[in-house]
Structure formats: structure tokens, C-alpha cells
PDB file of C-alpha atoms in Angstrom:
ATOM      1  CA  UNK Z   6      -0.037   0.312   0.107  1.00 45.00           C
ATOM      2  CA  UNK Z   7       1.284   3.670  -0.920  1.00 48.00           C
ATOM      3  CA  UNK Z   8       0.282   6.483   0.222  1.00 51.00           C
ATOM      4  CA  UNK Z   9      -0.271   8.767  -2.608  1.00 49.00           C
ATOM      5  CA  UNK Z  10      -0.518  12.416  -1.057  1.00 52.00           C
ATOM      6  CA  UNK Z  11       0.834  15.311  -2.472  1.00 52.00           C
ATOM      7  CA  UNK Z  12       3.987  16.711  -0.666  1.00 53.00           C
ATOM      8  CA  UNK Z  13       2.659  19.779   1.316  1.00 59.00           C
ATOM      9  CA  UNK Z  14       0.716  17.242   3.344  1.00 88.00           C
ATOM     10  CA  UNK Z  15       3.880  15.691   4.647  1.00 92.00           C
ATOM     11  CA  UNK Z  16       5.482  17.480   7.738  1.00 95.00           C
ATOM     12  CA  UNK Z  17       9.309  17.307   8.616  1.00 96.00           C
ATOM     13  CA  UNK Z  18       9.230  17.969  12.038  1.00 97.00           C
ATOM     14  CA  UNK Z  19      12.644  17.534  14.607  1.00 98.00           C
ATOM     15  CA  UNK Z  20      12.731  14.710  17.049  1.00 97.00           C
ATOM     16  CA  UNK Z  21      14.794  13.350  19.990  1.00 98.00           C
ATOM     17  CA  UNK Z  22      16.219  10.107  18.899  1.00 98.00           C
ATOM     18  CA  UNK Z  23      15.008   7.987  21.450  1.00 96.00           C
ATOM     19  CA  UNK Z  24      11.223   8.480  20.725  1.00 97.00           C
ATOM     20  CA  UNK Z  25       8.101   5.829  21.047  1.00 97.00           C
ATOM     21  CA  UNK Z  26       8.132   6.754  16.874  1.00 97.00           C
ATOM     22  CA  UNK Z  27      12.294   7.025  16.579  1.00 97.00           C
ATOM     23  CA  UNK Z  28      13.083   4.154  17.388  1.00 97.00           C
ATOM     24  CA  UNK Z  29       9.848   2.147  16.070  1.00 97.00           C
ATOM     25  CA  UNK Z  30      11.474   3.708  12.512  1.00 98.00           C
ATOM     26  CA  UNK Z  31      14.737   2.642  13.690  1.00 98.00           C
ATOM     27  CA  UNK Z  32      13.821  -0.836  14.546  1.00 97.00           C
ATOM     28  CA  UNK Z  33      12.272  -1.208  11.088  1.00 98.00           C
ATOM     29  CA  UNK Z  34      15.447   0.332   9.352  1.00 97.00           C
ATOM     30  CA  UNK Z  35      17.340  -2.012  10.972  1.00 97.00           C
ATOM     31  CA  UNK Z  36      14.956  -4.978  10.498  1.00 97.00           C
ATOM     32  CA  UNK Z  37      15.531  -4.109   7.101  1.00 96.00           C
ATOM     33  CA  UNK Z  38      19.440  -3.936   6.918  1.00 96.00           C
ATOM     34  CA  UNK Z  39      19.268  -7.543   8.740  1.00 95.00           C
ATOM     35  CA  UNK Z  40      16.901  -9.199   5.580  1.00 95.00           C
ATOM     36  CA  UNK Z  41      18.667  -8.004   2.685  1.00 94.00           C
ATOM     37  CA  UNK Z  42      22.872  -8.188   4.336  1.00 94.00           C
ATOM     38  CA  UNK Z  43      22.533 -10.364   7.294  1.00 91.00           C
ATOM     39  CA  UNK Z  44      23.564  -7.812   9.468  1.00 90.00           C
ATOM     40  CA  UNK Z  45      23.188  -4.230  10.878  1.00 92.00           C
ATOM     41  CA  UNK Z  46      24.563  -1.667  13.711  1.00 92.00           C
ATOM     42  CA  UNK Z  47      22.520  -2.228  15.912  1.00 94.00           C
ATOM     43  CA  UNK Z  48      19.555   0.759  16.114  1.00 95.00           C
ATOM     44  CA  UNK Z  49      19.656   1.357  20.287  1.00 93.00           C
ATOM     45  CA  UNK Z  50      23.098   1.351  20.241  1.00 93.00           C
ATOM     46  CA  UNK Z  51      23.411   4.525  19.443  1.00 94.00           C
ATOM     47  CA  UNK Z  52      23.198   6.609  21.985  1.00 95.00           C
ATOM     48  CA  UNK Z  53      20.120   9.432  21.845  1.00 95.00           C
ATOM     49  CA  UNK Z  54      21.586  12.454  22.624  1.00 97.00           C
ATOM     50  CA  UNK Z  55      24.431  11.957  19.939  1.00 97.00           C
ATOM     51  CA  UNK Z  56      21.698  14.144  17.588  1.00 98.00           C
ATOM     52  CA  UNK Z  57      20.563  16.605  19.906  1.00 97.00           C
ATOM     53  CA  UNK Z  58      20.723  20.000  19.261  1.00 95.00           C
ATOM     54  CA  UNK Z  59      23.704  22.218  18.704  1.00 95.00           C
ATOM     55  CA  UNK Z  60      25.827  18.693  17.894  1.00 96.00           C
ATOM     56  CA  UNK Z  61      22.758  17.213  15.804  1.00 98.00           C
ATOM     57  CA  UNK Z  62      19.005  16.241  14.338  1.00 98.00           C
ATOM     58  CA  UNK Z  63      17.281  13.847  13.835  1.00 98.00           C
ATOM     59  CA  UNK Z  64      14.242  14.153  11.826  1.00 98.00           C
ATOM     60  CA  UNK Z  65      10.451  12.412  11.714  1.00 98.00           C
ATOM     61  CA  UNK Z  66       8.534  13.043   9.056  1.00 97.00           C
ATOM     62  CA  UNK Z  67       4.556  12.339   8.858  1.00 96.00           C
ATOM     63  CA  UNK Z  68       1.111  12.709   6.775  1.00 91.00           C
ATOM     64  CA  UNK Z  69      -0.662  15.351   9.427  1.00 87.00           C
ATOM     65  CA  UNK Z  70      -0.386  14.755  12.442  1.00 85.00           C
ATOM     66  CA  UNK Z  71      -0.550  10.893  11.663  1.00 91.00           C
ATOM     67  CA  UNK Z  72       2.053   8.544  12.329  1.00 92.00           C
ATOM     68  CA  UNK Z  73       5.930   8.734  11.535  1.00 96.00           C
ATOM     69  CA  UNK Z  74       6.908   7.183   8.216  1.00 97.00           C
ATOM     70  CA  UNK Z  75      10.199   8.866   7.566  1.00 98.00           C
ATOM     71  CA  UNK Z  76      13.063   9.872   9.662  1.00 98.00           C
ATOM     72  CA  UNK Z  77      16.794  11.121   9.491  1.00 98.00           C
ATOM     73  CA  UNK Z  78      19.937  12.315  11.240  1.00 98.00           C
ATOM     74  CA  UNK Z  79      23.217  13.573  12.003  1.00 98.00           C
ATOM     75  CA  UNK Z  80      25.730  13.980  14.362  1.00 98.00           C
ATOM     76  CA  UNK Z  81      28.933  15.773  14.416  1.00 98.00           C
ATOM     77  CA  UNK Z  82      31.635  14.105  13.587  1.00 97.00           C
ATOM     78  CA  UNK Z  83      34.427  16.752  14.022  1.00 95.00           C
ATOM     79  CA  UNK Z  84      34.597  21.058  13.566  1.00 93.00           C
ATOM     80  CA  UNK Z  85      33.294  20.920  10.410  1.00 96.00           C
ATOM     81  CA  UNK Z  86      32.108  17.103   9.441  1.00 97.00           C
ATOM     82  CA  UNK Z  87      28.429  15.789   9.878  1.00 98.00           C
ATOM     83  CA  UNK Z  88      27.550  12.143   8.886  1.00 98.00           C
ATOM     84  CA  UNK Z  89      23.700  11.356   8.361  1.00 98.00           C
ATOM     85  CA  UNK Z  90      22.663   8.803  10.114  1.00 97.00           C
ATOM     86  CA  UNK Z  91      19.681   6.364  10.069  1.00 98.00           C
ATOM     87  CA  UNK Z  92      17.804   7.708   6.891  1.00 98.00           C
ATOM     88  CA  UNK Z  93      14.900   5.435   6.108  1.00 98.00           C
ATOM     89  CA  UNK Z  94      11.019   6.093   4.672  1.00 98.00           C
ATOM     90  CA  UNK Z  95       8.539   2.974   5.865  1.00 97.00           C
ATOM     91  CA  UNK Z  96       7.727   0.864   2.202  1.00 97.00           C
ATOM     92  CA  UNK Z  97       3.753   2.402   2.606  1.00 94.00           C
ATOM     93  CA  UNK Z  98       5.611   6.255   2.345  1.00 96.00           C
ATOM     94  CA  UNK Z  99       8.025   5.896  -0.408  1.00 95.00           C
ATOM     95  CA  UNK Z 100       8.434   6.737  -4.338  1.00 93.00           C
ATOM     96  CA  UNK Z 101       7.552  10.393  -3.094  1.00 92.00           C
ATOM     97  CA  UNK Z 102      10.227  12.325  -1.942  1.00 94.00           C
ATOM     98  CA  UNK Z 103      10.615  12.460   1.899  1.00 96.00           C
ATOM     99  CA  UNK Z 104      14.386  10.894   1.452  1.00 97.00           C
ATOM    100  CA  UNK Z 105      15.583  13.767  -0.536  1.00 97.00           C
ATOM    101  CA  UNK Z 106      13.383  15.923   2.092  1.00 97.00           C
ATOM    102  CA  UNK Z 107      14.276  14.821   5.159  1.00 98.00           C
ATOM    103  CA  UNK Z 108      18.271  14.657   3.873  1.00 98.00           C
ATOM    104  CA  UNK Z 109      17.741  18.433   2.425  1.00 97.00           C
ATOM    105  CA  UNK Z 110      16.387  19.679   6.106  1.00 97.00           C
ATOM    106  CA  UNK Z 111      19.071  17.472   7.510  1.00 98.00           C
ATOM    107  CA  UNK Z 112      22.116  19.094   5.556  1.00 97.00           C
ATOM    108  CA  UNK Z 113      20.565  22.611   5.338  1.00 96.00           C
ATOM    109  CA  UNK Z 114      20.631  22.349  10.035  1.00 96.00           C
ATOM    110  CA  UNK Z 115      23.858  21.408   9.832  1.00 96.00           C
ATOM    111  CA  UNK Z 116      25.100  23.594   7.047  1.00 93.00           C
ATOM    112  CA  UNK Z 117      23.965  26.371   9.612  1.00 93.00           C
ATOM    113  CA  UNK Z 118      26.170  25.019  12.818  1.00 95.00           C
ATOM    114  CA  UNK Z 119      29.200  25.291  10.916  1.00 94.00           C
ATOM    115  CA  UNK Z 120      29.352  22.309   8.959  1.00 96.00           C
ATOM    116  CA  UNK Z 121      30.536  21.812   5.261  1.00 95.00           C
ATOM    117  CA  UNK Z 122      31.337  18.160   4.820  1.00 97.00           C
ATOM    118  CA  UNK Z 123      29.033  15.523   4.876  1.00 98.00           C
ATOM    119  CA  UNK Z 124      29.476  11.423   5.048  1.00 98.00           C
ATOM    120  CA  UNK Z 125      26.910   8.639   4.700  1.00 98.00           C
ATOM    121  CA  UNK Z 126      27.146   5.420   4.410  1.00 97.00           C
ATOM    122  CA  UNK Z 127      25.038   3.036   2.872  1.00 97.00           C
ATOM    123  CA  UNK Z 128      24.302  -0.792   1.744  1.00 95.00           C
ATOM    124  CA  UNK Z 129      25.537  -1.726  -1.670  1.00 96.00           C
ATOM    125  CA  UNK Z 130      22.186  -2.900  -2.133  1.00 95.00           C
ATOM    126  CA  UNK Z 131      19.971  -0.115  -1.537  1.00 95.00           C
ATOM    127  CA  UNK Z 132      19.784   0.370  -5.144  1.00 95.00           C
ATOM    128  CA  UNK Z 133      17.524   3.833  -4.002  1.00 95.00           C
ATOM    129  CA  UNK Z 134      19.524   5.238  -1.391  1.00 96.00           C
ATOM    130  CA  UNK Z 135      22.703   5.059  -3.804  1.00 97.00           C
ATOM    131  CA  UNK Z 136      20.663   6.746  -6.433  1.00 97.00           C
ATOM    132  CA  UNK Z 137      19.159   9.647  -4.156  1.00 97.00           C
ATOM    133  CA  UNK Z 138      22.470  10.563  -2.780  1.00 98.00           C
ATOM    134  CA  UNK Z 139      24.778  10.884  -6.173  1.00 98.00           C
ATOM    135  CA  UNK Z 140      21.646  13.002  -7.433  1.00 97.00           C
ATOM    136  CA  UNK Z 141      22.563  15.056  -4.232  1.00 97.00           C
ATOM    137  CA  UNK Z 142      26.056  15.629  -5.204  1.00 97.00           C
ATOM    138  CA  UNK Z 143      27.289  12.563  -2.763  1.00 98.00           C
ATOM    139  CA  UNK Z 144      30.559  10.828  -4.365  1.00 98.00           C
ATOM    140  CA  UNK Z 145      32.302   7.831  -3.025  1.00 97.00           C
ATOM    141  CA  UNK Z 146      34.888   8.380  -0.412  1.00 97.00           C
ATOM    142  CA  UNK Z 147      37.157   5.414   1.026  1.00 95.00           C
ATOM    143  CA  UNK Z 148      35.166   4.127   4.475  1.00 95.00           C
ATOM    144  CA  UNK Z 149      35.355   6.010   7.580  1.00 96.00           C
ATOM    145  CA  UNK Z 150      34.038   3.868   9.952  1.00 93.00           C
ATOM    146  CA  UNK Z 151      36.909   1.290  11.345  1.00 93.00           C
ATOM    147  CA  UNK Z 152      36.016  -2.100   9.755  1.00 91.00           C
ATOM    148  CA  UNK Z 153      33.146  -1.793   7.512  1.00 92.00           C
ATOM    149  CA  UNK Z 154      33.246  -4.801   4.387  1.00 91.00           C
ATOM    150  CA  UNK Z 155      33.566  -3.067   1.196  1.00 89.00           C
ATOM    151  CA  UNK Z 156      31.451  -5.535  -0.651  1.00 89.00           C
ATOM    152  CA  UNK Z 157      28.472  -4.402   1.704  1.00 93.00           C
ATOM    153  CA  UNK Z 158      29.468  -0.920   3.127  1.00 95.00           C
ATOM    154  CA  UNK Z 159      29.508   2.440   0.849  1.00 97.00           C
ATOM    155  CA  UNK Z 160      30.978   5.259   2.555  1.00 98.00           C
ATOM    156  CA  UNK Z 161      30.113   8.483   0.522  1.00 98.00           C
ATOM    157  CA  UNK Z 162      31.265  12.522   1.199  1.00 98.00           C
ATOM    158  CA  UNK Z 163      29.298  15.609   0.588  1.00 98.00           C
ATOM    159  CA  UNK Z 164      30.806  19.259   0.324  1.00 97.00           C
ATOM    160  CA  UNK Z 165      27.878  21.597   1.718  1.00 93.00           C
ATOM    161  CA  UNK Z 166      28.112  25.666   1.089  1.00 85.00           C
ATOM    162  CA  UNK Z 167      26.548  28.507   1.828  1.00 70.00           C
ATOM    163  CA  UNK Z 168      24.743  29.685  -1.221  1.00 60.00           C
ATOM    164  CA  UNK Z 169      26.374  32.693  -1.334  1.00 52.00           C
ATOM    165  CA  UNK Z 170      29.700  30.798  -0.690  1.00 49.00           C
ATOM    166  CA  UNK Z 171      28.213  28.477  -3.875  1.00 47.00           C
ATOM    167  CA  UNK Z 172      27.942  31.070  -6.140  1.00 43.00           C
ATOM    168  CA  UNK Z 173      30.971  32.800  -5.097  1.00 42.00           C
ATOM    169  CA  UNK Z 174      32.828  29.802  -6.309  1.00 42.00           C
ATOM    170  CA  UNK Z 175      31.384  29.494  -9.244  1.00 41.00           C
ATOM    171  CA  UNK Z 176      32.498  32.885 -10.292  1.00 44.00           C
ATOM    172  CA  UNK Z 177      35.950  31.956  -9.580  1.00 43.00           C
ATOM    173  CA  UNK Z 178      35.822  28.903 -11.976  1.00 45.00           C
ATOM    174  CA  UNK Z 179      34.441  31.386 -14.721  1.00 38.00           C
TER     175      UNK Z 179
END
């Protein structure tokens, strides 16, 4: 079952990583990863404080004021580096651009907090995620997490700049 709804009916809101809605979505993500790859990082092992402002943010997407059906977060890795984590859209809500909306909102928030480099990981079989990240400007890099299996994990990176900085950079190239 899909939910064909106008994008304006979806709301994105920051929520603590430890809330019941966030945990339900990250557990569903974990189950999909286990079914696909046989192993996955346990989302319960992540301290919810890692997504607390000003060092992170976790977003939930809802249709109106209904159940949360998508999520994603960022957390600080270094002075100018952030990591996108736990991006997930429930099967019933896929195909409506929620992943792209969440990613854009996370990038805007982390950029506003001084981060200019974004790292993330996804699995080699997650074709939709790989396509989304490539379309949004992420490029492959060597794994930044020790012990990752290169046959399963794909690390990606993006440099984000303020719109004015992007324009200035472009002017330098012309």
C-alpha cells in the first residue's frame, strides 16, 4: 500500500532520537538491513544525545498529524564534519520524495551549525539510496568507519556550502 499524498501534506519535525516513533522507524530500518545483508549496526546502541542540538538533529516525517513514516538524522563527527545517519522511509511512504526532503532539511541544519563536509554510509544493495545520494551530490569515498566490509558498505561524501559561497566559488571558476 502506498500513500499518494501531496508533498505539502507531509510535515518534517525535529524529535529526540529516543522517542517511541524514532525507535520504531530505526528498528524497522534495522530489520530491513538484517534481511538484506545478514548484519547491521544496532540503532539501540546509538546514544540518543548524539542527535541533540547543537551537535545533531533527528527528523521525523508524518502525513498530517498521523504516524511517523520516515526519519533521518545527523550528528557531529568533527569541527566541520557531520554524518547523516538512520535515513529510512517506511515502504508505504516510498516514492514520494521524503528521503530527498529529509536529506535537504538535514543538510540545511548542519550547514547552519558550521559543518561543510557531510559523510554517510549505505549498503551496496540499497539502489534507491545510492541513486538519491548521487543525485544530491554525494560521491564515493573510502570508508571512514573502521572494520567496514567494502563488499557491503558504501561510504559517500558531500561538501556543502552556503548559497552565496557556492556562487562565489562558481565565479572563481569562470
